[in-house]
mmCIF file of C-alpha atoms and ligand atoms in Angstrom:
data_model
loop_
_atom_site.group_PDB
_atom_site.id
_atom_site.type_symbol
_atom_site.label_atom_id
_atom_site.label_comp_id
_atom_site.label_asym_id
_atom_site.label_seq_id
_atom_site.Cartn_x
_atom_site.Cartn_y
_atom_site.Cartn_z
ATOM 1 C CA MET A 1 114.695 98.361 140.095
ATOM 2 C CA ASN A 2 116.452 101.447 138.754
ATOM 3 C CA ARG A 3 113.672 103.022 136.649
ATOM 4 C CA CYS A 4 115.926 105.519 134.845
ATOM 5 C CA SER A 5 118.412 102.959 133.627
ATOM 6 C CA LYS A 6 117.952 99.859 131.520
ATOM 7 C CA ALA A 7 119.780 97.272 129.493
ATOM 8 C CA ILE A 8 118.392 96.795 125.990
ATOM 9 C CA ILE A 9 118.852 93.307 124.558
ATOM 10 C CA TYR A 10 118.997 93.375 120.752
ATOM 11 C CA THR A 11 117.452 90.018 119.870
ATOM 12 C CA GLU A 12 118.438 90.282 116.196
ATOM 13 C CA ASN A 13 122.100 90.563 117.154
ATOM 14 C CA LEU A 14 121.844 87.509 119.391
ATOM 15 C CA LYS A 15 120.285 85.541 116.524
ATOM 16 C CA ASN A 16 122.971 86.838 114.163
ATOM 17 C CA ASN A 17 125.737 85.666 116.497
ATOM 18 C CA ILE A 18 124.311 82.142 116.803
ATOM 19 C CA VAL A 19 124.125 81.891 112.995
ATOM 20 C CA GLU A 20 127.718 83.169 112.729
ATOM 21 C CA ILE A 21 128.955 80.653 115.324
ATOM 22 C CA LYS A 22 127.308 77.815 113.396
ATOM 23 C CA LYS A 23 129.297 78.862 110.322
ATOM 24 C CA CYS A 24 132.449 77.774 112.197
ATOM 25 C CA LEU A 25 131.093 74.275 112.846
ATOM 26 C CA SER A 26 130.861 71.170 110.738
ATOM 27 C CA PRO A 27 127.252 69.931 110.400
ATOM 28 C CA GLN A 28 127.800 67.056 112.882
ATOM 29 C CA THR A 29 129.247 69.252 115.623
ATOM 30 C CA LYS A 30 126.815 70.045 118.429
ATOM 31 C CA LEU A 31 126.608 73.533 119.851
ATOM 32 C CA CYS A 32 126.412 74.300 123.555
ATOM 33 C CA ILE A 33 125.754 77.907 124.564
ATOM 34 C CA ALA A 34 126.950 79.103 127.972
ATOM 35 C CA VAL A 35 123.991 80.839 129.617
ATOM 36 C CA LYS A 36 125.580 80.934 133.072
ATOM 37 C CA ALA A 37 125.397 84.137 135.107
ATOM 38 C CA ASP A 38 122.046 85.005 133.492
ATOM 39 C CA SER A 39 123.594 84.637 130.027
ATOM 40 C CA TYR A 40 126.548 86.888 130.876
ATOM 41 C CA GLY A 41 123.970 89.458 132.000
ATOM 42 C CA HIS A 42 121.737 89.117 128.901
ATOM 43 C CA ASN A 43 118.724 87.276 130.367
ATOM 44 C CA ALA A 44 119.165 83.518 130.390
ATOM 45 C CA ILE A 45 115.537 82.671 129.587
ATOM 46 C CA LEU A 46 115.451 84.877 126.485
ATOM 47 C CA THR A 47 118.814 83.599 125.259
ATOM 48 C CA SER A 48 117.911 79.981 125.939
ATOM 49 C CA LYS A 49 114.596 80.215 124.100
ATOM 50 C CA LEU A 50 116.257 81.790 121.069
ATOM 51 C CA ALA A 51 119.051 79.219 121.196
ATOM 52 C CA GLU A 52 116.548 76.382 121.377
ATOM 53 C CA GLU A 53 114.632 77.775 118.379
ATOM 54 C CA ALA A 54 117.927 78.022 116.489
ATOM 55 C CA GLY A 55 118.528 74.293 117.059
ATOM 56 C CA VAL A 56 121.193 74.568 119.754
ATOM 57 C CA GLU A 57 121.472 71.176 121.504
ATOM 58 C CA PHE A 58 122.976 72.125 124.889
ATOM 59 C CA LEU A 59 122.867 75.031 127.340
ATOM 60 C CA ALA A 60 125.500 75.412 130.049
ATOM 61 C CA VAL A 61 124.836 76.807 133.515
ATOM 62 C CA ALA A 62 127.053 77.290 136.570
ATOM 63 C CA THR A 63 124.568 76.543 139.362
ATOM 64 C CA VAL A 64 121.716 74.090 139.812
ATOM 65 C CA ASP A 65 119.346 77.002 140.421
ATOM 66 C CA GLU A 66 120.237 78.471 137.034
ATOM 67 C CA GLY A 67 119.271 75.144 135.495
ATOM 68 C CA ILE A 68 115.992 74.986 137.425
ATOM 69 C CA GLU A 69 115.141 78.515 136.250
ATOM 70 C CA LEU A 70 115.439 77.347 132.641
ATOM 71 C CA ARG A 71 113.355 74.208 133.175
ATOM 72 C CA ASN A 72 110.647 76.269 134.912
ATOM 73 C CA ALA A 73 110.613 78.511 131.834
ATOM 74 C CA GLY A 74 109.900 75.467 129.671
ATOM 75 C CA ILE A 75 113.372 74.886 128.219
ATOM 76 C CA LYS A 76 113.710 71.311 126.912
ATOM 77 C CA CYS A 77 117.343 71.396 125.701
ATOM 78 C CA ASN A 78 120.083 69.399 127.399
ATOM 79 C CA ILE A 79 121.421 71.407 130.322
ATOM 80 C CA LEU A 80 125.040 70.979 131.353
ATOM 81 C CA LEU A 81 126.167 72.062 134.824
ATOM 82 C CA LEU A 82 129.733 73.384 134.523
ATOM 83 C CA SER A 83 130.541 73.792 138.222
ATOM 84 C CA ILE A 84 130.477 71.296 141.079
ATOM 85 C CA CYS A 85 127.331 71.360 143.220
ATOM 86 C CA ILE A 86 126.780 70.179 146.801
ATOM 87 C CA PRO A 87 125.214 66.740 147.558
ATOM 88 C CA GLU A 88 122.037 68.458 148.846
ATOM 89 C CA GLU A 89 121.409 69.518 145.229
ATOM 90 C CA TYR A 90 121.705 66.043 143.673
ATOM 91 C CA GLU A 91 117.982 65.388 143.872
ATOM 92 C CA SER A 92 117.318 68.537 141.841
ATOM 93 C CA LEU A 93 119.751 67.329 139.185
ATOM 94 C CA PHE A 94 117.694 64.144 138.799
ATOM 95 C CA LYS A 95 114.328 65.866 138.970
ATOM 96 C CA TYR A 96 115.135 68.670 136.506
ATOM 97 C CA GLU A 97 117.366 66.555 134.254
ATOM 98 C CA ILE A 98 120.507 68.635 134.598
ATOM 99 C CA THR A 99 123.702 66.897 133.473
ATOM 100 C CA PRO A 100 126.536 67.492 135.936
ATOM 101 C CA LEU A 101 130.239 67.544 135.244
ATOM 102 C CA ILE A 102 131.725 65.095 137.679
ATOM 103 C CA PHE A 103 135.131 63.666 138.608
ATOM 104 C CA ASP A 104 136.756 62.400 141.817
ATOM 105 C CA LEU A 105 135.948 58.917 143.083
ATOM 106 C CA GLU A 106 134.397 60.183 146.305
ATOM 107 C CA ASN A 107 132.029 62.548 144.496
ATOM 108 C CA ILE A 108 131.100 59.924 141.919
ATOM 109 C CA LYS A 109 130.198 57.574 144.767
ATOM 110 C CA ASN A 110 128.121 60.268 146.507
ATOM 111 C CA LEU A 111 126.189 60.956 143.300
ATOM 112 C CA SER A 112 125.777 57.251 142.604
ATOM 113 C CA ASP A 113 124.408 56.622 146.139
ATOM 114 C CA ALA A 114 121.968 59.517 145.739
ATOM 115 C CA ALA A 115 120.842 58.123 142.362
ATOM 116 C CA ASP A 116 120.282 54.694 143.967
ATOM 117 C CA LYS A 117 117.925 56.336 146.456
ATOM 118 C CA TYR A 118 116.137 58.489 143.856
ATOM 119 C CA PHE A 119 115.594 56.089 140.972
ATOM 120 C CA THR A 120 113.424 53.064 141.657
ATOM 121 C CA ASN A 121 113.455 51.691 138.089
ATOM 122 C CA ASN A 122 116.336 50.976 135.701
ATOM 123 C CA ALA A 123 116.755 54.624 134.773
ATOM 124 C CA LYS A 124 120.225 55.784 133.771
ATOM 125 C CA PHE A 125 121.165 59.339 134.708
ATOM 126 C CA LYS A 126 123.592 61.064 132.319
ATOM 127 C CA VAL A 127 126.794 62.610 133.643
ATOM 128 C CA GLN A 128 129.869 64.057 131.934
ATOM 129 C CA LEU A 129 133.403 63.482 133.132
ATOM 130 C CA ALA A 130 135.497 66.615 133.708
ATOM 131 C CA VAL A 131 139.189 66.314 132.823
ATOM 132 C CA ASP A 132 141.834 68.850 133.856
ATOM 133 C CA THR A 133 144.399 69.119 131.073
ATOM 134 C CA GLY A 134 145.955 72.357 132.307
ATOM 135 C CA MET A 135 143.242 74.794 133.308
ATOM 136 C CA GLY A 136 144.084 74.067 136.943
ATOM 137 C CA ARG A 137 140.460 74.005 137.958
ATOM 138 C CA ILE A 138 138.029 71.074 138.176
ATOM 139 C CA GLY A 139 138.584 67.667 136.599
ATOM 140 C CA CYS A 140 140.522 64.451 136.986
ATOM 141 C CA TYR A 141 143.937 64.042 135.385
ATOM 142 C CA PRO A 142 143.880 62.489 131.888
ATOM 143 C CA ASP A 143 145.446 59.220 133.123
ATOM 144 C CA GLU A 144 142.651 58.832 135.709
ATOM 145 C CA ALA A 145 139.841 59.228 133.155
ATOM 146 C CA GLY A 146 139.545 55.530 132.244
ATOM 147 C CA GLU A 147 139.155 54.386 135.844
ATOM 148 C CA GLN A 148 136.700 57.160 136.737
ATOM 149 C CA ALA A 149 134.591 56.468 133.636
ATOM 150 C CA GLN A 150 134.507 52.808 134.650
ATOM 151 C CA VAL A 151 133.328 53.645 138.168
ATOM 152 C CA ILE A 152 130.578 55.818 136.668
ATOM 153 C CA ASN A 153 129.370 53.129 134.284
ATOM 154 C CA ASN A 154 129.623 50.371 136.898
ATOM 155 C CA SER A 155 127.160 52.228 139.112
ATOM 156 C CA ASN A 156 123.472 51.264 138.991
ATOM 157 C CA HIS A 157 122.008 54.517 137.749
ATOM 158 C CA LEU A 158 124.793 56.685 136.279
ATOM 159 C CA ILE A 159 125.981 56.635 132.694
ATOM 160 C CA LEU A 160 128.825 58.512 131.061
ATOM 161 C CA SER A 161 127.325 60.725 128.337
ATOM 162 C CA GLY A 162 130.291 62.937 127.579
ATOM 163 C CA MET A 163 133.670 64.349 128.523
ATOM 164 C CA CYS A 164 134.817 67.956 128.938
ATOM 165 C CA THR A 165 138.035 69.828 129.358
ATOM 166 C CA HIS A 166 138.637 73.592 129.406
ATOM 167 C CA PHE A 167 141.412 75.677 127.830
ATOM 168 C CA ALA A 168 143.415 78.166 129.883
ATOM 169 C CA VAL A 169 145.044 80.248 127.118
ATOM 170 C CA SER A 170 143.221 79.505 123.846
ATOM 171 C CA ASP A 171 142.484 83.252 123.503
ATOM 172 C CA SER A 172 146.204 84.062 123.204
ATOM 173 C CA LEU A 173 148.428 84.137 120.096
ATOM 174 C CA ASP A 174 151.627 83.965 122.089
ATOM 175 C CA LYS A 175 153.734 81.028 120.798
ATOM 176 C CA GLU A 176 154.064 79.376 124.216
ATOM 177 C CA ASN A 177 150.337 79.678 124.810
ATOM 178 C CA ILE A 178 149.506 78.148 121.429
ATOM 179 C CA GLU A 179 151.758 75.211 122.336
ATOM 180 C CA PHE A 180 150.062 74.926 125.729
ATOM 181 C CA THR A 181 146.618 74.733 124.090
ATOM 182 C CA ASN A 182 147.861 72.100 121.631
ATOM 183 C CA LYS A 183 149.214 70.069 124.555
ATOM 184 C CA GLN A 184 145.906 70.410 126.432
ATOM 185 C CA TYR A 185 144.100 69.112 123.353
ATOM 186 C CA GLU A 186 146.468 66.150 122.956
ATOM 187 C CA ASP A 187 146.061 65.266 126.634
ATOM 188 C CA PHE A 188 142.284 65.416 126.281
ATOM 189 C CA GLU A 189 142.507 63.051 123.295
ATOM 190 C CA LYS A 190 144.565 60.698 125.485
ATOM 191 C CA ALA A 191 141.931 60.877 128.231
ATOM 192 C CA ILE A 192 139.245 59.970 125.666
ATOM 193 C CA GLU A 193 141.448 57.100 124.447
ATOM 194 C CA ASN A 194 141.823 55.845 128.049
ATOM 195 C CA VAL A 195 138.046 55.710 128.370
ATOM 196 C CA LYS A 196 137.626 53.911 125.040
ATOM 197 C CA ASN A 197 140.319 51.417 126.054
ATOM 198 C CA LYS A 198 138.071 50.366 128.940
ATOM 199 C CA GLY A 199 135.392 49.554 126.381
ATOM 200 C CA ILE A 200 133.368 52.616 127.386
ATOM 201 C CA ASP A 201 131.705 55.042 124.973
ATOM 202 C CA PRO A 202 133.027 58.522 125.925
ATOM 203 C CA GLY A 203 129.885 60.176 124.530
ATOM 204 C CA ILE A 204 129.811 63.836 123.531
ATOM 205 C CA CYS A 205 133.290 65.276 124.016
ATOM 206 C CA SER A 206 133.995 69.009 124.066
ATOM 207 C CA CYS A 207 136.866 71.351 124.830
ATOM 208 C CA SER A 208 136.455 74.446 122.631
ATOM 209 C CA ASN A 209 135.398 77.761 124.173
ATOM 210 C CA SER A 210 134.736 80.897 122.087
ATOM 211 C CA ALA A 211 138.375 81.435 121.134
ATOM 212 C CA ALA A 212 138.932 77.831 120.033
ATOM 213 C CA ILE A 213 135.609 77.701 118.162
ATOM 214 C CA MET A 214 136.876 80.411 115.822
ATOM 215 C CA ASN A 215 140.605 79.696 115.829
ATOM 216 C CA ASN A 216 141.096 75.953 116.508
ATOM 217 C CA LYS A 217 138.602 74.238 114.229
ATOM 218 C CA ASN A 218 140.579 70.999 114.497
ATOM 219 C CA MET A 219 139.586 70.858 118.191
ATOM 220 C CA HIS A 220 135.794 70.840 117.959
ATOM 221 C CA ILE A 221 135.373 67.055 118.442
ATOM 222 C CA ASN A 222 131.597 66.344 118.971
ATOM 223 C CA MET A 223 130.578 69.637 120.559
ATOM 224 C CA VAL A 224 131.790 73.182 121.269
ATOM 225 C CA ARG A 225 130.888 75.470 124.162
ATOM 226 C CA ALA A 226 130.304 79.075 123.097
ATOM 227 C CA GLY A 227 130.120 81.854 125.666
ATOM 228 C CA ILE A 228 131.236 85.414 125.006
ATOM 229 C CA ILE A 229 130.923 85.268 121.192
ATOM 230 C CA THR A 230 127.203 84.579 121.599
ATOM 231 C CA TYR A 231 126.961 88.011 123.176
ATOM 232 C CA GLY A 232 128.982 89.680 120.426
ATOM 233 C CA TYR A 233 132.507 90.002 121.804
ATOM 234 C CA TYR A 234 135.785 88.564 120.544
ATOM 235 C CA PRO A 235 138.027 87.015 123.223
ATOM 236 C CA ASP A 236 141.351 88.798 123.785
ATOM 237 C CA ASP A 237 143.922 88.265 120.946
ATOM 238 C CA ILE A 238 141.402 86.428 118.762
ATOM 239 C CA THR A 239 140.154 89.746 117.419
ATOM 240 C CA LYS A 240 138.108 90.338 114.313
ATOM 241 C CA GLU A 241 141.225 91.762 112.598
ATOM 242 C CA TYR A 242 143.322 88.714 113.433
ATOM 243 C CA LEU A 243 140.565 86.321 112.302
ATOM 244 C CA LYS A 244 140.265 88.207 109.024
ATOM 245 C CA SER A 245 144.014 87.902 108.453
ATOM 246 C CA VAL A 246 143.725 84.101 108.665
ATOM 247 C CA ASN A 247 140.422 83.881 106.737
ATOM 248 C CA LYS A 248 138.411 82.751 109.754
ATOM 249 C CA ASP A 249 136.450 85.919 110.440
ATOM 250 C CA ILE A 250 132.832 85.927 111.497
ATOM 251 C CA GLU A 251 130.604 88.943 111.991
ATOM 252 C CA LEU A 252 129.709 89.248 115.672
ATOM 253 C CA LYS A 253 127.460 92.027 116.949
ATOM 254 C CA PRO A 254 127.283 93.188 120.572
ATOM 255 C CA VAL A 255 123.862 92.337 121.985
ATOM 256 C CA LEU A 256 123.400 94.564 125.021
ATOM 257 C CA SER A 257 123.304 98.328 125.440
ATOM 258 C CA LEU A 258 123.296 100.068 128.809
ATOM 259 C CA GLU A 259 121.455 103.360 129.044
ATOM 260 C CA THR A 260 120.246 105.846 131.608
ATOM 261 C CA LYS A 261 118.823 109.376 131.716
ATOM 262 C CA VAL A 262 119.968 112.821 132.807
ATOM 263 C CA VAL A 263 118.108 113.506 136.059
ATOM 264 C CA ALA A 264 119.613 116.931 136.856
ATOM 265 C CA ILE A 265 121.849 119.550 135.230
ATOM 266 C CA ARG A 266 123.774 121.699 137.670
ATOM 267 C CA HIS A 267 126.050 124.710 137.203
ATOM 268 C CA PHE A 268 129.489 124.403 138.777
ATOM 269 C CA LYS A 269 132.062 127.164 139.282
ATOM 270 C CA LYS A 270 135.758 126.830 138.456
ATOM 271 C CA GLY A 271 137.466 125.238 141.497
ATOM 272 C CA GLN A 272 134.412 123.312 142.747
ATOM 273 C CA SER A 273 135.093 119.596 143.334
ATOM 274 C CA ILE A 274 133.025 116.603 142.287
ATOM 275 C CA SER A 275 132.197 113.453 144.278
ATOM 276 C CA TYR A 276 133.941 111.492 147.036
ATOM 277 C CA GLY A 277 137.619 112.112 147.620
ATOM 278 C CA ARG A 278 137.424 115.407 145.665
ATOM 279 C CA THR A 279 139.550 113.771 142.939
ATOM 280 C CA TYR A 280 138.204 116.099 140.220
ATOM 281 C CA VAL A 281 138.194 119.881 140.484
ATOM 282 C CA CYS A 282 136.429 121.895 137.729
ATOM 283 C CA GLU A 283 138.925 123.694 135.533
ATOM 284 C CA ASN A 284 136.330 126.228 134.337
ATOM 285 C CA ASP A 285 132.761 127.198 135.039
ATOM 286 C CA THR A 286 130.809 124.274 133.634
ATOM 287 C CA ASP A 287 127.542 122.311 133.585
ATOM 288 C CA ILE A 288 127.398 118.914 135.241
ATOM 289 C CA ALA A 289 124.788 116.249 134.413
ATOM 290 C CA ILE A 290 123.796 113.904 137.236
ATOM 291 C CA LEU A 291 123.192 110.287 136.155
ATOM 292 C CA PRO A 292 121.287 107.868 138.402
ATOM 293 C CA ILE A 293 123.605 104.921 137.808
ATOM 294 C CA GLY A 294 126.571 103.779 139.857
ATOM 295 C CA TYR A 295 128.715 100.837 140.811
ATOM 296 C CA ALA A 296 125.824 98.987 142.463
ATOM 297 C CA ASP A 297 124.233 98.915 138.995
ATOM 298 C CA GLY A 298 127.451 97.619 137.444
ATOM 299 C CA LEU A 299 129.080 100.881 136.406
ATOM 300 C CA LEU A 300 132.346 99.900 138.048
ATOM 301 C CA ARG A 301 134.282 102.469 140.090
ATOM 302 C CA ARG A 302 137.389 101.843 138.036
ATOM 303 C CA PHE A 303 135.735 103.210 134.853
ATOM 304 C CA SER A 304 136.439 106.753 136.124
ATOM 305 C CA PRO A 305 138.555 108.580 135.175
ATOM 306 C CA GLY A 306 138.451 107.506 131.531
ATOM 307 C CA LEU A 307 134.836 106.784 130.677
ATOM 308 C CA CYS A 308 132.910 109.032 128.276
ATOM 309 C CA VAL A 309 129.167 108.593 127.757
ATOM 310 C CA THR A 310 127.063 109.581 124.748
ATOM 311 C CA ILE A 311 124.163 112.047 124.939
ATOM 312 C CA ASN A 312 122.388 113.195 121.745
ATOM 313 C CA GLY A 313 125.277 111.911 119.639
ATOM 314 C CA LYS A 314 128.012 113.724 121.578
ATOM 315 C CA ASN A 315 130.491 112.286 124.076
ATOM 316 C CA TYR A 316 131.034 113.678 127.562
ATOM 317 C CA PRO A 317 133.479 112.581 130.298
ATOM 318 C CA VAL A 318 132.489 111.165 133.669
ATOM 319 C CA ARG A 319 134.121 113.330 136.350
ATOM 320 C CA GLY A 320 135.226 112.334 139.836
ATOM 321 C CA ARG A 321 134.536 109.003 141.476
ATOM 322 C CA ILE A 322 131.565 106.884 140.455
ATOM 323 C CA CYS A 323 129.293 106.510 143.518
ATOM 324 C CA MET A 324 127.155 103.508 144.468
ATOM 325 C CA ASP A 325 124.008 104.866 142.784
ATOM 326 C CA GLN A 326 125.033 107.986 140.865
ATOM 327 C CA CYS A 327 127.772 109.548 138.787
ATOM 328 C CA MET A 328 128.512 112.954 137.302
ATOM 329 C CA VAL A 329 129.275 113.952 133.714
ATOM 330 C CA GLU A 330 130.806 117.223 132.518
ATOM 331 C CA LEU A 331 128.855 118.946 129.737
ATOM 332 C CA GLY A 332 130.815 122.224 129.492
ATOM 333 C CA LYS A 333 128.985 125.462 128.718
ATOM 334 C CA ASN A 334 128.212 124.790 125.038
ATOM 335 C CA HIS A 335 125.797 121.890 124.989
ATOM 336 C CA ASN A 336 122.231 121.047 124.073
ATOM 337 C CA VAL A 337 121.612 118.474 126.822
ATOM 338 C CA LYS A 338 118.228 118.682 128.543
ATOM 339 C CA LEU A 339 116.701 117.057 131.570
ATOM 340 C CA TRP A 340 115.666 113.409 130.903
ATOM 341 C CA ASP A 341 117.800 113.087 127.786
ATOM 342 C CA LYS A 342 118.936 109.524 127.121
ATOM 343 C CA VAL A 343 122.528 108.642 128.045
ATOM 344 C CA LEU A 344 124.273 105.735 126.312
ATOM 345 C CA ILE A 345 127.007 104.082 128.344
ATOM 346 C CA PHE A 346 127.906 101.227 126.033
ATOM 347 C CA GLY A 347 126.313 99.080 123.373
ATOM 348 C CA PRO A 348 126.288 97.962 119.740
ATOM 349 C CA LYS A 349 126.744 100.480 116.923
ATOM 350 C CA GLU A 350 123.022 100.785 116.234
ATOM 351 C CA SER A 351 122.409 101.945 119.806
ATOM 352 C CA GLY A 352 124.471 105.046 118.992
ATOM 353 C CA ALA A 353 126.945 104.418 121.805
ATOM 354 C CA LEU A 354 130.598 105.497 121.612
ATOM 355 C CA ASN A 355 131.738 102.482 123.625
ATOM 356 C CA THR A 356 131.315 98.731 123.547
ATOM 357 C CA ALA A 357 131.862 96.527 126.606
ATOM 358 C CA ASP A 358 135.400 95.984 125.263
ATOM 359 C CA ASP A 359 136.105 99.722 125.451
ATOM 360 C CA LEU A 360 134.884 99.838 129.051
ATOM 361 C CA ALA A 361 137.002 96.784 129.815
ATOM 362 C CA LYS A 362 140.093 98.604 128.517
ATOM 363 C CA ILE A 363 139.365 101.656 130.657
ATOM 364 C CA GLY A 364 138.752 99.494 133.731
ATOM 365 C CA ASN A 365 141.641 97.079 133.103
ATOM 366 C CA THR A 366 139.318 94.072 132.918
ATOM 367 C CA ILE A 367 137.541 91.938 130.280
ATOM 368 C CA SER A 368 134.181 92.275 128.530
ATOM 369 C CA TYR A 369 132.956 89.239 130.522
ATOM 370 C CA GLU A 370 133.280 91.156 133.792
ATOM 371 C CA VAL A 371 131.768 94.375 132.394
ATOM 372 C CA LEU A 372 128.702 92.422 131.209
ATOM 373 C CA THR A 373 128.197 90.187 134.245
ATOM 374 C CA SER A 374 128.573 93.153 136.616
ATOM 375 C CA ILE A 375 125.325 94.727 135.412
ATOM 376 C CA SER A 376 123.210 94.106 138.473
ATOM 377 C CA LYS A 377 119.648 92.950 138.971
ATOM 378 C CA ARG A 378 118.642 96.548 139.654
ATOM 379 C CA ILE A 379 118.884 97.118 135.876
ATOM 380 C CA GLU A 380 115.845 95.928 133.952
ATOM 381 C CA ARG A 381 116.548 93.945 130.785
ATOM 382 C CA VAL A 382 114.332 95.212 127.966
ATOM 383 C CA ILE A 383 113.992 92.913 124.983
ATOM 384 C CA LYS A 384 114.092 94.552 121.555
HETATM 385 C C1 PLP B 1 132.224 79.800 130.653
HETATM 386 C C2 PLP B 1 132.707 78.565 130.059
HETATM 387 C C3 PLP B 1 132.737 78.413 128.652
HETATM 388 C C4 PLP B 1 132.502 79.572 127.695
HETATM 389 O O1 PLP B 1 133.661 80.391 127.677
HETATM 390 P P1 PLP B 1 133.787 81.618 126.651
HETATM 391 O O2 PLP B 1 135.209 82.063 126.756
HETATM 392 O O3 PLP B 1 132.841 82.668 127.125
HETATM 393 O O4 PLP B 1 133.438 81.095 125.316
HETATM 394 C C5 PLP B 1 133.064 77.158 128.149
HETATM 395 N N1 PLP B 1 133.363 76.125 128.985
HETATM 396 C C6 PLP B 1 133.376 76.254 130.325
HETATM 397 C C7 PLP B 1 133.726 75.087 131.181
HETATM 398 C C8 PLP B 1 133.063 77.473 130.910
HETATM 399 O O5 PLP B 1 133.109 77.599 132.237
#
């Protein structure tokens, strides 16, 4: 654990975001919150408990172990496994009641055989069928959905409880991308139709991620799957400004702030260089604050040059390369920074930070998702 640095989780903001998401949904639409990757770095157990209290029906994880962690913490919600697991994990799915996404006749048979061994009574184990409508990731093709659903329901112990597809470009306002999303939706509807035509109940069907939840309300079907908006960030083109312009805005608040402390202040002479590669040379005599946080904590190397951090309400630039465990910040000669002062790297407005995860993403040419999930286990999550 890095004792100087911590991630504060603002519980009120998380609650606010769940309420705001629900405003986008009709009363019958179920809400699934993606808590994969430790809730995008926000502590999956905390998020899941809050979500459960707020009446969220489903939680989505990416690994079986993430699901087991939630069950061991007493979570009773439905848990949906979004990625494919290995056959060795099937028993855990049954034991911990984790609903897998499945497709592919060979995999369905493997799961069905494992269920035959595990269940001795007439129990039916719920699975959801994954359909690939254009994401180019997991799923069967829409015209295979009917047959695969039939194989599932013809097995002794499996039952189809839902269908999922995933959008590739729903966060874009580009005309071609909007058309692509519409086509994905139509193809998903066809897949659902194919299943119904076999006389099979398709169950809870979902396709909408954060972007579509806010922008494509005609695509919610029975359930939506919210990820990044839960944690207070708008996906790509579906910005707050855009949503306002089409009367669909909701008030999201970033949930996490990343902070550290000044552990040394050193005096540098004009011409002295800072950090590996000597990429920054001091232009004047100056003071340099040493921060005990680096890329192994999630402060990605590509944030420098560009990143400024906030100390006592003022912003100061990171200089030179970010190291594995430390980085350096230029204070100049006119500052009031003292040893152990708090340093804000990013966070919601009320944390006092200059940056949000979106600002860091811009500097590092990435997305808020990666900024948030990069914060490593060395950083303690403190719940506020
Ligand atoms: C991660 C994920 C989501 C949530 O995506 P956001 O863009 O964060 O809302 C939804 N569905 C699937 C299948 C996912 O993998």
